[in-house]
Amino acid sequence: MAQPGEKRKREDDTNNGGTEDKDNAAREVENPLPGFRLSAVLRESARDKTIFLHGQVSGDDEAKEDAVVILERAPFQAESVSDLLGKNPPMTLQLKNDIYGVYHLSPPPELNEVKATVIRPATEKHIKKYLRQEVYLIQESGEDYKNITLPFIQAQSFSIQWVYNILEKKAEADRIVYENADPENGFVLLPDFKWNQKQVEDLYLIAICHKRGIKSLRDLTADHLPLLRNIMKEGKEAILKRFGLQGNQLRIYLHYQPSYYHLHVHFTALGHDAPGTTVERAHLLNDVIQNIEMDSRYYETRTLTYALREDEALLKSFKDAGKF
């Protein structure tokens, strides 16, 4: 089993016998942002060491394309940092007060990695998604869902082809950590792109169910309990086997509203302050299972609270219906 700080090894049954080193060697080096010109800083977080940028790049036909770029500092790794400090690197003193000293240190390039997530071509929806906005709480009753939210979802063109590509092994097949192939009650478990897979302290995996048509928490009934129980039990077992984390060291939850409308469950290390774990959005899977066991129609009828950004079209739908 992998321990904190160890490099993750891929098992033979998930990558046809390859290793992570071979995967890394085979990855293409490319420039996904030719001629990038910054248009705006959409948002930044000093706390998370992350910045969201909107810019334009040169497309295949030399026409300009919009792109959203997310830059974030890679997490520190204990072994590398210990090795760096053990070499007595030069530090520039910024402040000294009694026992406290503040210094600037310039690490070598291999320890100064920045993760770049590129969305290209980016639509107006993508740009607005990452733009800093005021947020408001919505109290969505079961009737509100039927009359406002569901028609809104059905009227939108939210593409989830990338999800089907994963389920059909057309993309990311080598990243799958575990799979239950049952078409009704099965799922695939794979790392979320927010996790660099280099340390378990910020572990983040996603379980995506094989069954299509389950959009969100609102669709779940007693018929889905075998699926939810499989995800809970087998997901924890797979993570224990691969990464050495016990089930009671994991936060296992669903989002409402979700970021895409195909049922998926988040697995994060309990000590990791992952985005989207706020009380108004994250619903613990164990609680979801117990609520449905008590009442099969629990999530069809219950009022659910969640936050919407100021510019989101769903918020406008609630305003137009006189519910906000």
PDB file of C-alpha atoms in Angstrom:
ATOM      1  CA  MET A   1       0.000   0.000   0.000  1.00  0.00           C
ATOM      2  CA  ALA A   2       1.163   3.490  -0.798  1.00  0.00           C
ATOM      3  CA  GLN A   3       2.193   5.596   2.173  1.00  0.00           C
ATOM      4  CA  PRO A   4       2.292   9.413   2.504  1.00  0.00           C
ATOM      5  CA  GLY A   5       5.143  10.874   0.439  1.00  0.00           C
ATOM      6  CA  GLU A   6       5.647   7.798  -1.747  1.00  0.00           C
ATOM      7  CA  LYS A   7       5.268   7.988  -5.517  1.00  0.00           C
ATOM      8  CA  ARG A   8       2.023   6.411  -6.622  1.00  0.00           C
ATOM      9  CA  LYS A   9       2.389   3.130  -8.508  1.00  0.00           C
ATOM     10  CA  ARG A  10      -0.222   2.106 -11.080  1.00  0.00           C
ATOM     11  CA  GLU A  11      -1.455  -1.484 -10.845  1.00  0.00           C
ATOM     12  CA  ASP A  12      -1.204  -3.839 -13.811  1.00  0.00           C
ATOM     13  CA  ASP A  13      -4.958  -4.307 -14.049  1.00  0.00           C
ATOM     14  CA  THR A  14      -5.556  -0.610 -14.675  1.00  0.00           C
ATOM     15  CA  ASN A  15      -2.842   0.252 -17.198  1.00  0.00           C
ATOM     16  CA  ASN A  16      -1.898  -2.961 -19.024  1.00  0.00           C
ATOM     17  CA  GLY A  17       1.234  -3.451 -16.961  1.00  0.00           C
ATOM     18  CA  GLY A  18       2.685   0.059 -17.338  1.00  0.00           C
ATOM     19  CA  THR A  19       4.271   2.146 -14.616  1.00  0.00           C
ATOM     20  CA  GLU A  20       3.917   5.793 -13.709  1.00  0.00           C
ATOM     21  CA  ASP A  21       7.456   6.465 -14.975  1.00  0.00           C
ATOM     22  CA  LYS A  22       6.562   5.044 -18.384  1.00  0.00           C
ATOM     23  CA  ASP A  23       3.361   7.089 -18.454  1.00  0.00           C
ATOM     24  CA  ASN A  24       5.325  10.248 -17.677  1.00  0.00           C
ATOM     25  CA  ALA A  25       7.867   9.491 -20.401  1.00  0.00           C
ATOM     26  CA  ALA A  26       5.080   8.940 -22.923  1.00  0.00           C
ATOM     27  CA  ARG A  27       3.310  12.204 -22.191  1.00  0.00           C
ATOM     28  CA  GLU A  28       3.623  14.783 -24.901  1.00  0.00           C
ATOM     29  CA  VAL A  29       5.253  18.124 -24.241  1.00  0.00           C
ATOM     30  CA  GLU A  30       3.201  20.770 -25.990  1.00  0.00           C
ATOM     31  CA  ASN A  31       2.211  24.403 -25.912  1.00  0.00           C
ATOM     32  CA  PRO A  32      -1.587  24.564 -25.536  1.00  0.00           C
ATOM     33  CA  LEU A  33      -1.521  28.383 -25.434  1.00  0.00           C
ATOM     34  CA  PRO A  34       0.146  29.611 -28.638  1.00  0.00           C
ATOM     35  CA  GLY A  35       0.401  33.380 -28.728  1.00  0.00           C
ATOM     36  CA  PHE A  36      -1.441  33.773 -25.421  1.00  0.00           C
ATOM     37  CA  ARG A  37      -2.547  37.331 -24.656  1.00  0.00           C
ATOM     38  CA  LEU A  38      -4.038  38.130 -21.272  1.00  0.00           C
ATOM     39  CA  SER A  39      -7.479  39.758 -21.370  1.00  0.00           C
ATOM     40  CA  ALA A  40      -8.380  39.773 -17.673  1.00  0.00           C
ATOM     41  CA  VAL A  41      -7.641  38.304 -14.275  1.00  0.00           C
ATOM     42  CA  LEU A  42     -10.954  36.658 -13.425  1.00  0.00           C
ATOM     43  CA  ARG A  43     -10.158  35.789  -9.823  1.00  0.00           C
ATOM     44  CA  GLU A  44      -7.229  35.049  -7.543  1.00  0.00           C
ATOM     45  CA  SER A  45      -6.725  33.542  -4.129  1.00  0.00           C
ATOM     46  CA  ALA A  46      -3.644  34.274  -2.050  1.00  0.00           C
ATOM     47  CA  ARG A  47      -4.778  31.613   0.413  1.00  0.00           C
ATOM     48  CA  ASP A  48      -4.978  28.853  -2.204  1.00  0.00           C
ATOM     49  CA  LYS A  49      -2.069  30.189  -4.304  1.00  0.00           C
ATOM     50  CA  THR A  50      -4.340  30.143  -7.353  1.00  0.00           C
ATOM     51  CA  ILE A  51      -5.105  32.603 -10.144  1.00  0.00           C
ATOM     52  CA  PHE A  52      -7.788  32.386 -12.870  1.00  0.00           C
ATOM     53  CA  LEU A  53      -6.999  34.084 -16.173  1.00  0.00           C
ATOM     54  CA  HIS A  54      -8.954  34.873 -19.334  1.00  0.00           C
ATOM     55  CA  GLY A  55      -6.951  35.330 -22.515  1.00  0.00           C
ATOM     56  CA  GLN A  56      -6.833  34.700 -26.226  1.00  0.00           C
ATOM     57  CA  VAL A  57      -4.708  32.244 -28.175  1.00  0.00           C
ATOM     58  CA  SER A  58      -4.092  31.500 -31.841  1.00  0.00           C
ATOM     59  CA  GLY A  59      -6.407  28.800 -33.176  1.00  0.00           C
ATOM     60  CA  ASP A  60      -5.695  26.209 -35.870  1.00  0.00           C
ATOM     61  CA  ASP A  61      -6.763  28.625 -38.617  1.00  0.00           C
ATOM     62  CA  GLU A  62      -4.904  31.532 -36.959  1.00  0.00           C
ATOM     63  CA  ALA A  63      -8.212  32.916 -35.694  1.00  0.00           C
ATOM     64  CA  LYS A  64      -8.229  33.981 -32.068  1.00  0.00           C
ATOM     65  CA  GLU A  65      -9.782  31.652 -29.490  1.00  0.00           C
ATOM     66  CA  ASP A  66     -10.792  32.454 -25.933  1.00  0.00           C
ATOM     67  CA  ALA A  67      -9.051  30.443 -23.241  1.00  0.00           C
ATOM     68  CA  VAL A  68      -9.364  30.176 -19.474  1.00  0.00           C
ATOM     69  CA  VAL A  69      -6.150  29.287 -17.658  1.00  0.00           C
ATOM     70  CA  ILE A  70      -5.998  28.272 -14.002  1.00  0.00           C
ATOM     71  CA  LEU A  71      -2.554  28.455 -12.416  1.00  0.00           C
ATOM     72  CA  GLU A  72      -1.924  26.955  -8.997  1.00  0.00           C
ATOM     73  CA  ARG A  73       1.168  26.221  -6.973  1.00  0.00           C
ATOM     74  CA  ALA A  74       1.899  22.530  -6.588  1.00  0.00           C
ATOM     75  CA  PRO A  75       1.766  21.253  -2.990  1.00  0.00           C
ATOM     76  CA  PHE A  76       5.016  20.840  -1.080  1.00  0.00           C
ATOM     77  CA  GLN A  77       6.453  17.351  -0.720  1.00  0.00           C
ATOM     78  CA  ALA A  78       8.257  16.620   2.523  1.00  0.00           C
ATOM     79  CA  GLU A  79      11.118  14.666   0.952  1.00  0.00           C
ATOM     80  CA  SER A  80      11.964  17.328  -1.658  1.00  0.00           C
ATOM     81  CA  VAL A  81      11.725  20.236   0.770  1.00  0.00           C
ATOM     82  CA  SER A  82      13.878  18.440   3.330  1.00  0.00           C
ATOM     83  CA  ASP A  83      16.487  17.788   0.660  1.00  0.00           C
ATOM     84  CA  LEU A  84      16.402  21.448  -0.433  1.00  0.00           C
ATOM     85  CA  LEU A  85      16.877  22.869   3.062  1.00  0.00           C
ATOM     86  CA  GLY A  86      19.562  20.334   3.821  1.00  0.00           C
ATOM     87  CA  LYS A  87      21.735  21.912   1.120  1.00  0.00           C
ATOM     88  CA  ASN A  88      21.847  25.249   2.977  1.00  0.00           C
ATOM     89  CA  PRO A  89      20.291  27.377   0.203  1.00  0.00           C
ATOM     90  CA  PRO A  90      20.835  31.158   0.370  1.00  0.00           C
ATOM     91  CA  MET A  91      17.943  33.065   1.956  1.00  0.00           C
ATOM     92  CA  THR A  92      17.290  36.808   1.820  1.00  0.00           C
ATOM     93  CA  LEU A  93      16.273  38.256   5.170  1.00  0.00           C
ATOM     94  CA  GLN A  94      13.013  40.249   5.070  1.00  0.00           C
ATOM     95  CA  LEU A  95      12.210  40.660   8.753  1.00  0.00           C
ATOM     96  CA  LYS A  96      13.808  39.696  12.068  1.00  0.00           C
ATOM     97  CA  ASN A  97      12.145  40.044  15.478  1.00  0.00           C
ATOM     98  CA  ASP A  98      13.430  38.041  18.447  1.00  0.00           C
ATOM     99  CA  ILE A  99      13.083  34.354  17.562  1.00  0.00           C
ATOM    100  CA  TYR A 100      11.040  35.048  14.401  1.00  0.00           C
ATOM    101  CA  GLY A 101      12.662  35.485  11.005  1.00  0.00           C
ATOM    102  CA  VAL A 102      11.033  35.946   7.577  1.00  0.00           C
ATOM    103  CA  TYR A 103      13.162  35.087   4.528  1.00  0.00           C
ATOM    104  CA  HIS A 104      12.754  34.791   0.776  1.00  0.00           C
ATOM    105  CA  LEU A 105      13.957  31.557  -0.769  1.00  0.00           C
ATOM    106  CA  SER A 106      14.206  30.774  -4.498  1.00  0.00           C
ATOM    107  CA  PRO A 107      13.858  27.013  -5.015  1.00  0.00           C
ATOM    108  CA  PRO A 108      15.211  25.267  -8.125  1.00  0.00           C
ATOM    109  CA  PRO A 109      12.777  24.822 -11.061  1.00  0.00           C
ATOM    110  CA  GLU A 110      11.952  21.214 -10.208  1.00  0.00           C
ATOM    111  CA  LEU A 111      10.639  22.367  -6.812  1.00  0.00           C
ATOM    112  CA  ASN A 112       8.836  25.437  -8.162  1.00  0.00           C
ATOM    113  CA  GLU A 113       6.220  23.649 -10.239  1.00  0.00           C
ATOM    114  CA  VAL A 114       2.993  25.397 -11.262  1.00  0.00           C
ATOM    115  CA  LYS A 115      -0.017  23.365 -12.351  1.00  0.00           C
ATOM    116  CA  ALA A 116      -1.800  24.874 -15.367  1.00  0.00           C
ATOM    117  CA  THR A 117      -5.368  23.870 -16.270  1.00  0.00           C
ATOM    118  CA  VAL A 118      -6.363  25.054 -19.752  1.00  0.00           C
ATOM    119  CA  ILE A 119      -9.929  25.374 -21.060  1.00  0.00           C
ATOM    120  CA  ARG A 120      -9.826  26.053 -24.797  1.00  0.00           C
ATOM    121  CA  PRO A 121     -11.851  27.173 -26.614  1.00  0.00           C
ATOM    122  CA  ALA A 122     -13.589  28.736 -23.608  1.00  0.00           C
ATOM    123  CA  THR A 123     -17.206  29.846 -23.880  1.00  0.00           C
ATOM    124  CA  GLU A 124     -18.812  32.789 -22.144  1.00  0.00           C
ATOM    125  CA  LYS A 125     -20.155  30.289 -19.582  1.00  0.00           C
ATOM    126  CA  HIS A 126     -16.629  29.155 -18.751  1.00  0.00           C
ATOM    127  CA  ILE A 127     -15.408  32.712 -18.362  1.00  0.00           C
ATOM    128  CA  LYS A 128     -18.304  33.646 -16.084  1.00  0.00           C
ATOM    129  CA  LYS A 129     -17.861  30.459 -14.059  1.00  0.00           C
ATOM    130  CA  TYR A 130     -14.438  31.596 -12.859  1.00  0.00           C
ATOM    131  CA  LEU A 131     -15.182  35.295 -12.588  1.00  0.00           C
ATOM    132  CA  ARG A 132     -15.501  36.531  -9.021  1.00  0.00           C
ATOM    133  CA  GLN A 133     -19.174  37.123  -8.243  1.00  0.00           C
ATOM    134  CA  GLU A 134     -21.373  37.853  -5.250  1.00  0.00           C
ATOM    135  CA  VAL A 135     -23.127  34.702  -4.051  1.00  0.00           C
ATOM    136  CA  TYR A 136     -26.599  34.158  -2.610  1.00  0.00           C
ATOM    137  CA  LEU A 137     -28.308  31.276  -0.819  1.00  0.00           C
ATOM    138  CA  ILE A 138     -31.283  29.600  -2.479  1.00  0.00           C
ATOM    139  CA  GLN A 139     -33.880  27.604  -0.534  1.00  0.00           C
ATOM    140  CA  GLU A 140     -35.098  25.162  -3.185  1.00  0.00           C
ATOM    141  CA  SER A 141     -38.245  23.196  -2.254  1.00  0.00           C
ATOM    142  CA  GLY A 142     -39.291  20.043  -4.062  1.00  0.00           C
ATOM    143  CA  GLU A 143     -41.836  22.093  -6.002  1.00  0.00           C
ATOM    144  CA  ASP A 144     -39.205  24.700  -6.862  1.00  0.00           C
ATOM    145  CA  TYR A 145     -37.075  21.946  -8.310  1.00  0.00           C
ATOM    146  CA  LYS A 146     -39.909  20.655 -10.509  1.00  0.00           C
ATOM    147  CA  ASN A 147     -41.103  24.087 -11.619  1.00  0.00           C
ATOM    148  CA  ILE A 148     -37.845  26.076 -11.856  1.00  0.00           C
ATOM    149  CA  THR A 149     -34.625  24.074 -11.607  1.00  0.00           C
ATOM    150  CA  LEU A 150     -35.527  20.984 -13.639  1.00  0.00           C
ATOM    151  CA  PRO A 151     -36.899  22.979 -16.616  1.00  0.00           C
ATOM    152  CA  PHE A 152     -33.780  25.134 -16.452  1.00  0.00           C
ATOM    153  CA  ILE A 153     -31.514  22.056 -16.580  1.00  0.00           C
ATOM    154  CA  GLN A 154     -33.508  20.535 -19.445  1.00  0.00           C
ATOM    155  CA  ALA A 155     -33.326  23.782 -21.442  1.00  0.00           C
ATOM    156  CA  GLN A 156     -29.550  24.053 -21.160  1.00  0.00           C
ATOM    157  CA  SER A 157     -26.983  22.381 -23.391  1.00  0.00           C
ATOM    158  CA  PHE A 158     -24.690  21.027 -20.670  1.00  0.00           C
ATOM    159  CA  SER A 159     -22.369  18.619 -22.480  1.00  0.00           C
ATOM    160  CA  ILE A 160     -21.225  15.608 -20.473  1.00  0.00           C
ATOM    161  CA  GLN A 161     -19.701  13.719 -23.393  1.00  0.00           C
ATOM    162  CA  TRP A 162     -16.389  13.801 -21.518  1.00  0.00           C
ATOM    163  CA  VAL A 163     -18.049  11.740 -18.755  1.00  0.00           C
ATOM    164  CA  TYR A 164     -19.249   9.149 -21.275  1.00  0.00           C
ATOM    165  CA  ASN A 165     -15.744   9.050 -22.764  1.00  0.00           C
ATOM    166  CA  ILE A 166     -14.414   7.987 -19.361  1.00  0.00           C
ATOM    167  CA  LEU A 167     -17.118   5.374 -18.837  1.00  0.00           C
ATOM    168  CA  GLU A 168     -16.565   3.967 -22.338  1.00  0.00           C
ATOM    169  CA  LYS A 169     -12.731   3.935 -21.882  1.00  0.00           C
ATOM    170  CA  LYS A 170     -12.283   6.396 -24.740  1.00  0.00           C
ATOM    171  CA  ALA A 171     -10.394   8.745 -22.444  1.00  0.00           C
ATOM    172  CA  GLU A 172      -8.507   8.544 -19.132  1.00  0.00           C
ATOM    173  CA  ALA A 173      -8.701   4.743 -19.010  1.00  0.00           C
ATOM    174  CA  ASP A 174      -5.188   4.550 -17.545  1.00  0.00           C
ATOM    175  CA  ARG A 175      -6.235   6.809 -14.661  1.00  0.00           C
ATOM    176  CA  ILE A 176      -8.981   4.504 -13.368  1.00  0.00           C
ATOM    177  CA  VAL A 177      -8.123   3.289  -9.872  1.00  0.00           C
ATOM    178  CA  TYR A 178     -11.050   0.896  -9.531  1.00  0.00           C
ATOM    179  CA  GLU A 179     -14.120  -0.184 -11.480  1.00  0.00           C
ATOM    180  CA  ASN A 180     -17.309  -2.081 -10.753  1.00  0.00           C
ATOM    181  CA  ALA A 181     -18.537  -2.748 -14.301  1.00  0.00           C
ATOM    182  CA  ASP A 182     -22.173  -3.486 -13.417  1.00  0.00           C
ATOM    183  CA  PRO A 183     -24.289  -1.229 -15.705  1.00  0.00           C
ATOM    184  CA  GLU A 184     -26.902  -0.551 -12.993  1.00  0.00           C
ATOM    185  CA  ASN A 185     -24.973  -0.481  -9.724  1.00  0.00           C
ATOM    186  CA  GLY A 186     -21.373  -0.063 -10.875  1.00  0.00           C
ATOM    187  CA  PHE A 187     -19.002   2.886 -11.124  1.00  0.00           C
ATOM    188  CA  VAL A 188     -15.468   3.943 -11.970  1.00  0.00           C
ATOM    189  CA  LEU A 189     -13.154   5.574  -9.425  1.00  0.00           C
ATOM    190  CA  LEU A 190     -10.407   7.883 -10.654  1.00  0.00           C
ATOM    191  CA  PRO A 191      -8.361  10.841  -9.400  1.00  0.00           C
ATOM    192  CA  ASP A 192      -9.827  14.301  -9.695  1.00  0.00           C
ATOM    193  CA  PHE A 193      -7.662  16.680 -11.715  1.00  0.00           C
ATOM    194  CA  LYS A 194      -7.331  18.895  -8.636  1.00  0.00           C
ATOM    195  CA  TRP A 195      -5.089  16.217  -7.102  1.00  0.00           C
ATOM    196  CA  ASN A 196      -1.522  15.789  -8.376  1.00  0.00           C
ATOM    197  CA  GLN A 197      -1.371  12.215  -6.960  1.00  0.00           C
ATOM    198  CA  LYS A 198       1.981  12.835  -5.272  1.00  0.00           C
ATOM    199  CA  GLN A 199       0.809  12.753  -1.645  1.00  0.00           C
ATOM    200  CA  VAL A 200      -2.230  11.311   0.116  1.00  0.00           C
ATOM    201  CA  GLU A 201      -2.643  14.299   2.424  1.00  0.00           C
ATOM    202  CA  ASP A 202      -4.737  16.027  -0.248  1.00  0.00           C
ATOM    203  CA  LEU A 203      -6.191  12.903  -1.852  1.00  0.00           C
ATOM    204  CA  TYR A 204      -9.155  13.614  -4.136  1.00  0.00           C
ATOM    205  CA  LEU A 205     -10.956  10.985  -6.202  1.00  0.00           C
ATOM    206  CA  ILE A 206     -14.296  10.887  -8.016  1.00  0.00           C
ATOM    207  CA  ALA A 207     -16.659   7.918  -8.352  1.00  0.00           C
ATOM    208  CA  ILE A 208     -18.743   8.195 -11.538  1.00  0.00           C
ATOM    209  CA  CYS A 209     -21.709   5.830 -11.824  1.00  0.00           C
ATOM    210  CA  HIS A 210     -22.194   3.779 -15.000  1.00  0.00           C
ATOM    211  CA  LYS A 211     -25.967   4.211 -15.017  1.00  0.00           C
ATOM    212  CA  ARG A 212     -27.030   7.194 -17.086  1.00  0.00           C
ATOM    213  CA  GLY A 213     -29.947   9.492 -16.416  1.00  0.00           C
ATOM    214  CA  ILE A 214     -29.307  10.135 -12.706  1.00  0.00           C
ATOM    215  CA  LYS A 215     -28.725  13.874 -12.830  1.00  0.00           C
ATOM    216  CA  SER A 216     -28.250  14.703  -9.165  1.00  0.00           C
ATOM    217  CA  LEU A 217     -29.246  14.145  -5.566  1.00  0.00           C
ATOM    218  CA  ARG A 218     -32.839  15.035  -6.509  1.00  0.00           C
ATOM    219  CA  ASP A 219     -33.205  11.873  -8.625  1.00  0.00           C
ATOM    220  CA  LEU A 220     -32.113   9.434  -5.936  1.00  0.00           C
ATOM    221  CA  THR A 221     -34.647   6.978  -4.479  1.00  0.00           C
ATOM    222  CA  ALA A 222     -34.533   3.603  -2.718  1.00  0.00           C
ATOM    223  CA  ASP A 223     -33.934   2.024  -6.134  1.00  0.00           C
ATOM    224  CA  HIS A 224     -30.470   3.557  -6.092  1.00  0.00           C
ATOM    225  CA  LEU A 225     -29.423   2.304  -2.647  1.00  0.00           C
ATOM    226  CA  PRO A 226     -27.449  -0.682  -4.048  1.00  0.00           C
ATOM    227  CA  LEU A 227     -25.464   1.743  -6.239  1.00  0.00           C
ATOM    228  CA  LEU A 228     -24.799   4.149  -3.373  1.00  0.00           C
ATOM    229  CA  ARG A 229     -23.794   1.352  -1.016  1.00  0.00           C
ATOM    230  CA  ASN A 230     -21.423  -0.069  -3.640  1.00  0.00           C
ATOM    231  CA  ILE A 231     -19.768   3.306  -4.071  1.00  0.00           C
ATOM    232  CA  MET A 232     -19.407   3.713  -0.311  1.00  0.00           C
ATOM    233  CA  LYS A 233     -18.087   0.210   0.431  1.00  0.00           C
ATOM    234  CA  GLU A 234     -15.993  -0.534  -2.637  1.00  0.00           C
ATOM    235  CA  GLY A 235     -14.666   3.018  -2.943  1.00  0.00           C
ATOM    236  CA  LYS A 236     -13.303   2.889   0.609  1.00  0.00           C
ATOM    237  CA  GLU A 237     -11.799  -0.560   0.032  1.00  0.00           C
ATOM    238  CA  ALA A 238     -10.079   0.543  -3.181  1.00  0.00           C
ATOM    239  CA  ILE A 239      -8.617   3.647  -1.542  1.00  0.00           C
ATOM    240  CA  LEU A 240      -7.370   1.631   1.450  1.00  0.00           C
ATOM    241  CA  LYS A 241      -5.702  -0.879  -0.869  1.00  0.00           C
ATOM    242  CA  ARG A 242      -4.099   1.700  -3.164  1.00  0.00           C
ATOM    243  CA  PHE A 243      -3.390   4.664  -0.913  1.00  0.00           C
ATOM    244  CA  GLY A 244      -3.486   3.319   2.647  1.00  0.00           C
ATOM    245  CA  LEU A 245      -6.237   5.621   3.956  1.00  0.00           C
ATOM    246  CA  GLN A 246      -8.938   4.116   6.184  1.00  0.00           C
ATOM    247  CA  GLY A 247     -12.599   4.860   5.550  1.00  0.00           C
ATOM    248  CA  ASN A 248     -12.763   7.025   8.668  1.00  0.00           C
ATOM    249  CA  GLN A 249     -10.001   9.192   7.181  1.00  0.00           C
ATOM    250  CA  LEU A 250     -12.138  10.082   4.159  1.00  0.00           C
ATOM    251  CA  ARG A 251     -14.820  12.664   3.458  1.00  0.00           C
ATOM    252  CA  ILE A 252     -17.300  11.072   1.023  1.00  0.00           C
ATOM    253  CA  TYR A 253     -19.979  13.370  -0.347  1.00  0.00           C
ATOM    254  CA  LEU A 254     -22.157  14.586  -3.215  1.00  0.00           C
ATOM    255  CA  HIS A 255     -22.570  18.167  -4.385  1.00  0.00           C
ATOM    256  CA  TYR A 256     -25.874  19.922  -4.838  1.00  0.00           C
ATOM    257  CA  GLN A 257     -26.004  21.708  -7.157  1.00  0.00           C
ATOM    258  CA  PRO A 258     -23.404  19.530  -8.924  1.00  0.00           C
ATOM    259  CA  SER A 259     -20.955  20.956 -11.425  1.00  0.00           C
ATOM    260  CA  TYR A 260     -22.259  18.488 -14.054  1.00  0.00           C
ATOM    261  CA  TYR A 261     -25.490  16.515 -14.223  1.00  0.00           C
ATOM    262  CA  HIS A 262     -24.372  12.886 -14.086  1.00  0.00           C
ATOM    263  CA  LEU A 263     -24.278  11.290 -10.642  1.00  0.00           C
ATOM    264  CA  HIS A 264     -20.804  11.304  -9.116  1.00  0.00           C
ATOM    265  CA  VAL A 265     -19.417  11.085  -5.579  1.00  0.00           C
ATOM    266  CA  HIS A 266     -16.360  12.861  -4.165  1.00  0.00           C
ATOM    267  CA  PHE A 267     -13.735  11.112  -2.002  1.00  0.00           C
ATOM    268  CA  THR A 268     -11.262  13.455  -0.275  1.00  0.00           C
ATOM    269  CA  ALA A 269      -8.776  13.053   2.548  1.00  0.00           C
ATOM    270  CA  LEU A 270     -10.478  14.227   5.727  1.00  0.00           C
ATOM    271  CA  GLY A 271      -7.667  16.623   6.583  1.00  0.00           C
ATOM    272  CA  HIS A 272      -7.743  18.239   3.134  1.00  0.00           C
ATOM    273  CA  ASP A 273      -9.704  21.485   2.833  1.00  0.00           C
ATOM    274  CA  ALA A 274     -11.029  20.661  -0.636  1.00  0.00           C
ATOM    275  CA  PRO A 275     -13.144  23.181  -2.569  1.00  0.00           C
ATOM    276  CA  GLY A 276     -16.883  22.566  -2.394  1.00  0.00           C
ATOM    277  CA  THR A 277     -16.980  21.074   1.098  1.00  0.00           C
ATOM    278  CA  THR A 278     -19.001  23.929   2.564  1.00  0.00           C
ATOM    279  CA  VAL A 279     -22.140  22.992   4.473  1.00  0.00           C
ATOM    280  CA  GLU A 280     -24.481  24.508   1.876  1.00  0.00           C
ATOM    281  CA  ARG A 281     -23.125  22.322  -0.925  1.00  0.00           C
ATOM    282  CA  ALA A 282     -21.667  19.020   0.320  1.00  0.00           C
ATOM    283  CA  HIS A 283     -23.986  16.175   1.373  1.00  0.00           C
ATOM    284  CA  LEU A 284     -22.239  13.258   3.098  1.00  0.00           C
ATOM    285  CA  LEU A 285     -22.943   9.989   1.282  1.00  0.00           C
ATOM    286  CA  ASN A 286     -23.636   8.137   4.524  1.00  0.00           C
ATOM    287  CA  ASP A 287     -26.303  10.721   5.421  1.00  0.00           C
ATOM    288  CA  VAL A 288     -27.795  10.483   1.925  1.00  0.00           C
ATOM    289  CA  ILE A 289     -28.100   6.700   2.240  1.00  0.00           C
ATOM    290  CA  GLN A 290     -29.748   6.933   5.677  1.00  0.00           C
ATOM    291  CA  ASN A 291     -32.182   9.630   4.535  1.00  0.00           C
ATOM    292  CA  ILE A 292     -33.318   7.503   1.581  1.00  0.00           C
ATOM    293  CA  GLU A 293     -33.615   4.429   3.818  1.00  0.00           C
ATOM    294  CA  MET A 294     -36.050   6.418   5.986  1.00  0.00           C
ATOM    295  CA  ASP A 295     -37.980   7.876   3.050  1.00  0.00           C
ATOM    296  CA  SER A 296     -37.522   6.835  -0.581  1.00  0.00           C
ATOM    297  CA  ARG A 297     -38.798  10.248  -1.755  1.00  0.00           C
ATOM    298  CA  TYR A 298     -36.667  12.230   0.700  1.00  0.00           C
ATOM    299  CA  TYR A 299     -34.673  14.132  -1.923  1.00  0.00           C
ATOM    300  CA  GLU A 300     -37.672  14.587  -4.185  1.00  0.00           C
ATOM    301  CA  THR A 301     -39.539  16.561  -1.532  1.00  0.00           C
ATOM    302  CA  ARG A 302     -36.966  18.061   0.828  1.00  0.00           C
ATOM    303  CA  THR A 303     -35.989  21.726   0.668  1.00  0.00           C
ATOM    304  CA  LEU A 304     -32.309  21.951  -0.260  1.00  0.00           C
ATOM    305  CA  THR A 305     -30.101  24.985   0.316  1.00  0.00           C
ATOM    306  CA  TYR A 306     -27.295  25.975  -2.025  1.00  0.00           C
ATOM    307  CA  ALA A 307     -25.401  29.035  -3.213  1.00  0.00           C
ATOM    308  CA  LEU A 308     -25.622  30.655  -6.642  1.00  0.00           C
ATOM    309  CA  ARG A 309     -23.396  33.341  -8.092  1.00  0.00           C
ATOM    310  CA  GLU A 310     -24.875  36.688  -9.051  1.00  0.00           C
ATOM    311  CA  ASP A 311     -24.616  36.151 -12.805  1.00  0.00           C
ATOM    312  CA  GLU A 312     -25.877  32.570 -12.929  1.00  0.00           C
ATOM    313  CA  ALA A 313     -28.886  32.006 -15.153  1.00  0.00           C
ATOM    314  CA  LEU A 314     -30.531  29.728 -12.577  1.00  0.00           C
ATOM    315  CA  LEU A 315     -30.591  32.604 -10.090  1.00  0.00           C
ATOM    316  CA  LYS A 316     -32.396  34.694 -12.712  1.00  0.00           C
ATOM    317  CA  SER A 317     -34.941  31.883 -13.105  1.00  0.00           C
ATOM    318  CA  PHE A 318     -35.654  32.017  -9.376  1.00  0.00           C
ATOM    319  CA  LYS A 319     -35.959  35.807  -9.541  1.00  0.00           C
ATOM    320  CA  ASP A 320     -38.338  35.594 -12.511  1.00  0.00           C
ATOM    321  CA  ALA A 321     -40.469  33.111 -10.544  1.00  0.00           C
ATOM    322  CA  GLY A 322     -40.628  35.505  -7.581  1.00  0.00           C
ATOM    323  CA  LYS A 323     -38.686  33.099  -5.379  1.00  0.00           C
ATOM    324  CA  PHE A 324     -35.722  35.378  -4.716  1.00  0.00           C
TER     325      PHE A 324
END
